[in-house]
């Protein structure tokens, strides 16, 4: 990784020098683009996946949340959009109110908002029948972990916490 970073830095410096020295506009544009690429591309190599997971939780969800079409997905409001997008699901339940509270107040979506002890009721109603995957931001975890069964399998990637409850 260090060799790639040093190589990219040298390429970037070389492209910047060419951009500074040439007079033809097209050559300058190509050199500037080369210098920019030499600065951006190494970030993909140098930064570990866990760094991306801190800032872009959707990447963690795509990599670590395996769910079949029958799996019941529950998320907190902070990760709701990332979960729905990453798992390509439109049937995600939500356990914490947030900016999507207004949308969940409509009749066609109200059933997806799990208030109070409704998460525990959902788990009990589907025990032995369907797998349940709970995905939340680590700071929201204490709000609903008392409703999870002791057999829930916990994993964490960055600030994204996963609980898998087997059928």
PDB file of C-alpha atoms in Angstrom:
ATOM      1  CA  UNK A   1       0.000   0.000   0.000  1.00  0.00           C
ATOM      2  CA  UNK A   2       2.818   2.361   0.815  1.00  0.00           C
ATOM      3  CA  UNK A   3       4.358   1.812  -2.634  1.00  0.00           C
ATOM      4  CA  UNK A   4       1.035   2.660  -4.289  1.00  0.00           C
ATOM      5  CA  UNK A   5       0.719   5.830  -2.227  1.00  0.00           C
ATOM      6  CA  UNK A   6       4.277   6.959  -2.987  1.00  0.00           C
ATOM      7  CA  UNK A   7       3.843   6.120  -6.661  1.00  0.00           C
ATOM      8  CA  UNK A   8       0.589   8.061  -6.881  1.00  0.00           C
ATOM      9  CA  UNK A   9       2.160  11.008  -5.099  1.00  0.00           C
ATOM     10  CA  UNK A  10       5.048  11.055  -7.591  1.00  0.00           C
ATOM     11  CA  UNK A  11       2.655  10.794 -10.539  1.00  0.00           C
ATOM     12  CA  UNK A  12       0.592  13.636  -9.080  1.00  0.00           C
ATOM     13  CA  UNK A  13       3.653  15.830  -8.626  1.00  0.00           C
ATOM     14  CA  UNK A  14       4.785  15.017 -12.168  1.00  0.00           C
ATOM     15  CA  UNK A  15       1.382  15.863 -13.627  1.00  0.00           C
ATOM     16  CA  UNK A  16       1.246  19.100 -11.639  1.00  0.00           C
ATOM     17  CA  UNK A  17       4.685  20.079 -12.938  1.00  0.00           C
ATOM     18  CA  UNK A  18       3.617  19.344 -16.515  1.00  0.00           C
ATOM     19  CA  UNK A  19       0.414  21.343 -16.024  1.00  0.00           C
ATOM     20  CA  UNK A  20       2.436  24.290 -14.749  1.00  0.00           C
ATOM     21  CA  UNK A  21       4.937  24.123 -17.601  1.00  0.00           C
ATOM     22  CA  UNK A  22       2.871  23.518 -20.735  1.00  0.00           C
ATOM     23  CA  UNK A  23       1.182  26.243 -22.719  1.00  0.00           C
ATOM     24  CA  UNK A  24      -1.269  24.222 -24.794  1.00  0.00           C
ATOM     25  CA  UNK A  25      -4.691  24.219 -23.107  1.00  0.00           C
ATOM     26  CA  UNK A  26      -5.534  20.582 -23.916  1.00  0.00           C
ATOM     27  CA  UNK A  27      -2.203  19.359 -22.533  1.00  0.00           C
ATOM     28  CA  UNK A  28      -2.686  21.428 -19.392  1.00  0.00           C
ATOM     29  CA  UNK A  29      -6.208  20.007 -18.932  1.00  0.00           C
ATOM     30  CA  UNK A  30      -4.939  16.443 -19.262  1.00  0.00           C
ATOM     31  CA  UNK A  31      -2.121  17.098 -16.776  1.00  0.00           C
ATOM     32  CA  UNK A  32      -4.491  18.678 -14.256  1.00  0.00           C
ATOM     33  CA  UNK A  33      -6.872  15.729 -14.575  1.00  0.00           C
ATOM     34  CA  UNK A  34      -3.936  13.338 -14.073  1.00  0.00           C
ATOM     35  CA  UNK A  35      -2.852  15.209 -10.946  1.00  0.00           C
ATOM     36  CA  UNK A  36      -6.402  15.076  -9.537  1.00  0.00           C
ATOM     37  CA  UNK A  37      -6.757  11.376 -10.251  1.00  0.00           C
ATOM     38  CA  UNK A  38      -3.360  10.706  -8.663  1.00  0.00           C
ATOM     39  CA  UNK A  39      -4.626  12.340  -5.465  1.00  0.00           C
ATOM     40  CA  UNK A  40      -8.047  10.643  -5.353  1.00  0.00           C
ATOM     41  CA  UNK A  41      -7.273   7.089  -6.478  1.00  0.00           C
ATOM     42  CA  UNK A  42      -4.887   6.298  -3.581  1.00  0.00           C
ATOM     43  CA  UNK A  43      -7.689   6.946  -1.093  1.00  0.00           C
ATOM     44  CA  UNK A  44      -9.365   3.774  -2.339  1.00  0.00           C
ATOM     45  CA  UNK A  45      -6.195   1.859  -1.528  1.00  0.00           C
ATOM     46  CA  UNK A  46      -5.047   3.647   1.620  1.00  0.00           C
ATOM     47  CA  UNK A  47      -8.296   3.889   3.550  1.00  0.00           C
ATOM     48  CA  UNK A  48      -9.529   0.622   5.009  1.00  0.00           C
ATOM     49  CA  UNK A  49     -13.149  -0.442   4.599  1.00  0.00           C
ATOM     50  CA  UNK A  50     -13.895   0.383   8.221  1.00  0.00           C
ATOM     51  CA  UNK A  51     -13.046   4.057   7.540  1.00  0.00           C
ATOM     52  CA  UNK A  52     -15.623   4.149   4.750  1.00  0.00           C
ATOM     53  CA  UNK A  53     -18.126   2.378   7.007  1.00  0.00           C
ATOM     54  CA  UNK A  54     -17.850   5.239   9.519  1.00  0.00           C
ATOM     55  CA  UNK A  55     -18.855   7.856   6.943  1.00  0.00           C
ATOM     56  CA  UNK A  56     -20.936   5.824   4.505  1.00  0.00           C
ATOM     57  CA  UNK A  57     -22.910   3.183   6.420  1.00  0.00           C
ATOM     58  CA  UNK A  58     -24.528   1.967   3.214  1.00  0.00           C
ATOM     59  CA  UNK A  59     -21.256   0.289   2.238  1.00  0.00           C
ATOM     60  CA  UNK A  60     -21.174  -1.628   5.543  1.00  0.00           C
ATOM     61  CA  UNK A  61     -24.789  -2.663   5.110  1.00  0.00           C
ATOM     62  CA  UNK A  62     -24.165  -3.880   1.554  1.00  0.00           C
ATOM     63  CA  UNK A  63     -21.153  -5.931   2.629  1.00  0.00           C
ATOM     64  CA  UNK A  64     -22.317  -7.403   5.928  1.00  0.00           C
ATOM     65  CA  UNK A  65     -26.120  -7.571   5.925  1.00  0.00           C
ATOM     66  CA  UNK A  66     -27.148 -10.764   4.218  1.00  0.00           C
ATOM     67  CA  UNK A  67     -30.907 -11.019   3.926  1.00  0.00           C
ATOM     68  CA  UNK A  68     -33.185 -13.258   1.937  1.00  0.00           C
ATOM     69  CA  UNK A  69     -36.428 -11.856   0.530  1.00  0.00           C
ATOM     70  CA  UNK A  70     -38.248 -13.518   3.459  1.00  0.00           C
ATOM     71  CA  UNK A  71     -36.074 -11.885   6.133  1.00  0.00           C
ATOM     72  CA  UNK A  72     -37.860  -9.244   8.185  1.00  0.00           C
ATOM     73  CA  UNK A  73     -35.704  -6.109   8.235  1.00  0.00           C
ATOM     74  CA  UNK A  74     -35.874  -3.648  11.131  1.00  0.00           C
ATOM     75  CA  UNK A  75     -33.839  -0.440  11.231  1.00  0.00           C
ATOM     76  CA  UNK A  76     -33.546   2.739  13.207  1.00  0.00           C
ATOM     77  CA  UNK A  77     -34.555   5.967  11.492  1.00  0.00           C
ATOM     78  CA  UNK A  78     -30.951   7.102  11.064  1.00  0.00           C
ATOM     79  CA  UNK A  79     -30.092   4.124   8.838  1.00  0.00           C
ATOM     80  CA  UNK A  80     -33.540   3.578   7.324  1.00  0.00           C
ATOM     81  CA  UNK A  81     -32.685   5.046   3.911  1.00  0.00           C
ATOM     82  CA  UNK A  82     -29.303   3.319   3.685  1.00  0.00           C
ATOM     83  CA  UNK A  83     -30.834  -0.024   4.677  1.00  0.00           C
ATOM     84  CA  UNK A  84     -33.686   0.250   2.174  1.00  0.00           C
ATOM     85  CA  UNK A  85     -31.314   1.283  -0.613  1.00  0.00           C
ATOM     86  CA  UNK A  86     -28.525  -1.220   0.137  1.00  0.00           C
ATOM     87  CA  UNK A  87     -30.842  -4.197   0.570  1.00  0.00           C
ATOM     88  CA  UNK A  88     -33.218  -3.032  -2.182  1.00  0.00           C
ATOM     89  CA  UNK A  89     -36.203  -3.399   0.127  1.00  0.00           C
ATOM     90  CA  UNK A  90     -39.316  -1.291   0.551  1.00  0.00           C
ATOM     91  CA  UNK A  91     -40.671  -3.185   3.549  1.00  0.00           C
ATOM     92  CA  UNK A  92     -38.254  -2.042   6.271  1.00  0.00           C
ATOM     93  CA  UNK A  93     -39.686  -1.590   9.771  1.00  0.00           C
ATOM     94  CA  UNK A  94     -38.490   1.399  11.830  1.00  0.00           C
ATOM     95  CA  UNK A  95     -37.928   1.347  15.606  1.00  0.00           C
ATOM     96  CA  UNK A  96     -36.898   4.906  16.452  1.00  0.00           C
ATOM     97  CA  UNK A  97     -38.701   8.071  15.431  1.00  0.00           C
ATOM     98  CA  UNK A  98     -36.764  10.577  13.421  1.00  0.00           C
ATOM     99  CA  UNK A  99     -37.007  12.560  10.236  1.00  0.00           C
ATOM    100  CA  UNK A 100     -39.145   9.852   8.601  1.00  0.00           C
ATOM    101  CA  UNK A 101     -41.788  10.068  11.324  1.00  0.00           C
ATOM    102  CA  UNK A 102     -44.021  12.183   9.103  1.00  0.00           C
ATOM    103  CA  UNK A 103     -43.934   9.640   6.259  1.00  0.00           C
ATOM    104  CA  UNK A 104     -44.708   6.822   8.663  1.00  0.00           C
ATOM    105  CA  UNK A 105     -47.792   8.669   9.891  1.00  0.00           C
ATOM    106  CA  UNK A 106     -49.607   7.901   6.615  1.00  0.00           C
ATOM    107  CA  UNK A 107     -52.065   4.999   6.728  1.00  0.00           C
ATOM    108  CA  UNK A 108     -50.201   2.905   4.132  1.00  0.00           C
ATOM    109  CA  UNK A 109     -46.934   3.115   6.114  1.00  0.00           C
ATOM    110  CA  UNK A 110     -48.096   3.285   9.718  1.00  0.00           C
ATOM    111  CA  UNK A 111     -47.734  -0.497  10.224  1.00  0.00           C
ATOM    112  CA  UNK A 112     -43.952  -0.237   9.663  1.00  0.00           C
ATOM    113  CA  UNK A 113     -43.362   2.029  12.672  1.00  0.00           C
ATOM    114  CA  UNK A 114     -42.645  -0.079  15.746  1.00  0.00           C
ATOM    115  CA  UNK A 115     -43.326   1.976  18.872  1.00  0.00           C
ATOM    116  CA  UNK A 116     -42.787   0.930  22.473  1.00  0.00           C
ATOM    117  CA  UNK A 117     -42.598  -2.831  22.828  1.00  0.00           C
ATOM    118  CA  UNK A 118     -43.814  -3.551  19.288  1.00  0.00           C
ATOM    119  CA  UNK A 119     -40.365  -4.829  18.242  1.00  0.00           C
ATOM    120  CA  UNK A 120     -40.571  -7.528  20.913  1.00  0.00           C
ATOM    121  CA  UNK A 121     -44.074  -8.401  19.723  1.00  0.00           C
ATOM    122  CA  UNK A 122     -42.868  -8.664  16.110  1.00  0.00           C
ATOM    123  CA  UNK A 123     -40.034 -10.967  17.167  1.00  0.00           C
ATOM    124  CA  UNK A 124     -42.367 -13.139  19.264  1.00  0.00           C
ATOM    125  CA  UNK A 125     -44.936 -13.370  16.458  1.00  0.00           C
ATOM    126  CA  UNK A 126     -42.305 -14.552  13.963  1.00  0.00           C
ATOM    127  CA  UNK A 127     -40.182 -16.766  16.217  1.00  0.00           C
ATOM    128  CA  UNK A 128     -39.537 -20.076  14.521  1.00  0.00           C
ATOM    129  CA  UNK A 129     -40.995 -18.836  11.228  1.00  0.00           C
ATOM    130  CA  UNK A 130     -38.826 -16.054   9.777  1.00  0.00           C
ATOM    131  CA  UNK A 131     -35.378 -14.626  10.272  1.00  0.00           C
ATOM    132  CA  UNK A 132     -35.267 -11.054  11.602  1.00  0.00           C
ATOM    133  CA  UNK A 133     -32.378  -8.682  10.934  1.00  0.00           C
ATOM    134  CA  UNK A 134     -32.148  -5.568  13.102  1.00  0.00           C
ATOM    135  CA  UNK A 135     -29.764  -2.852  11.881  1.00  0.00           C
ATOM    136  CA  UNK A 136     -29.047   0.274  13.901  1.00  0.00           C
ATOM    137  CA  UNK A 137     -26.541   3.013  14.584  1.00  0.00           C
ATOM    138  CA  UNK A 138     -24.487   2.185  17.670  1.00  0.00           C
ATOM    139  CA  UNK A 139     -25.789   5.173  19.660  1.00  0.00           C
ATOM    140  CA  UNK A 140     -29.406   3.987  19.176  1.00  0.00           C
ATOM    141  CA  UNK A 141     -28.696   0.406  20.236  1.00  0.00           C
ATOM    142  CA  UNK A 142     -29.615   0.798  23.956  1.00  0.00           C
ATOM    143  CA  UNK A 143     -33.128   1.977  23.043  1.00  0.00           C
ATOM    144  CA  UNK A 144     -34.363  -1.397  21.904  1.00  0.00           C
ATOM    145  CA  UNK A 145     -31.878  -4.082  22.928  1.00  0.00           C
ATOM    146  CA  UNK A 146     -34.033  -4.997  25.962  1.00  0.00           C
ATOM    147  CA  UNK A 147     -36.644  -6.269  23.483  1.00  0.00           C
ATOM    148  CA  UNK A 148     -34.187  -8.563  21.688  1.00  0.00           C
ATOM    149  CA  UNK A 149     -33.940 -12.214  22.711  1.00  0.00           C
ATOM    150  CA  UNK A 150     -30.684 -13.385  24.304  1.00  0.00           C
ATOM    151  CA  UNK A 151     -30.110 -15.626  21.283  1.00  0.00           C
ATOM    152  CA  UNK A 152     -29.800 -12.631  18.934  1.00  0.00           C
ATOM    153  CA  UNK A 153     -26.446 -12.766  17.165  1.00  0.00           C
ATOM    154  CA  UNK A 154     -24.690  -9.366  17.338  1.00  0.00           C
ATOM    155  CA  UNK A 155     -22.035  -8.002  15.002  1.00  0.00           C
ATOM    156  CA  UNK A 156     -20.731  -4.499  14.368  1.00  0.00           C
ATOM    157  CA  UNK A 157     -18.974  -2.774  11.489  1.00  0.00           C
ATOM    158  CA  UNK A 158     -17.961   0.783  12.298  1.00  0.00           C
ATOM    159  CA  UNK A 159     -20.976   2.459  13.852  1.00  0.00           C
ATOM    160  CA  UNK A 160     -23.451   0.053  12.249  1.00  0.00           C
ATOM    161  CA  UNK A 161     -24.730  -2.706  14.555  1.00  0.00           C
ATOM    162  CA  UNK A 162     -26.414  -5.852  13.249  1.00  0.00           C
ATOM    163  CA  UNK A 163     -28.599  -8.268  15.223  1.00  0.00           C
ATOM    164  CA  UNK A 164     -29.614 -11.479  13.509  1.00  0.00           C
ATOM    165  CA  UNK A 165     -32.468 -13.425  15.097  1.00  0.00           C
ATOM    166  CA  UNK A 166     -32.697 -16.905  13.640  1.00  0.00           C
ATOM    167  CA  UNK A 167     -36.104 -18.474  13.025  1.00  0.00           C
TER     168      UNK A 167
END
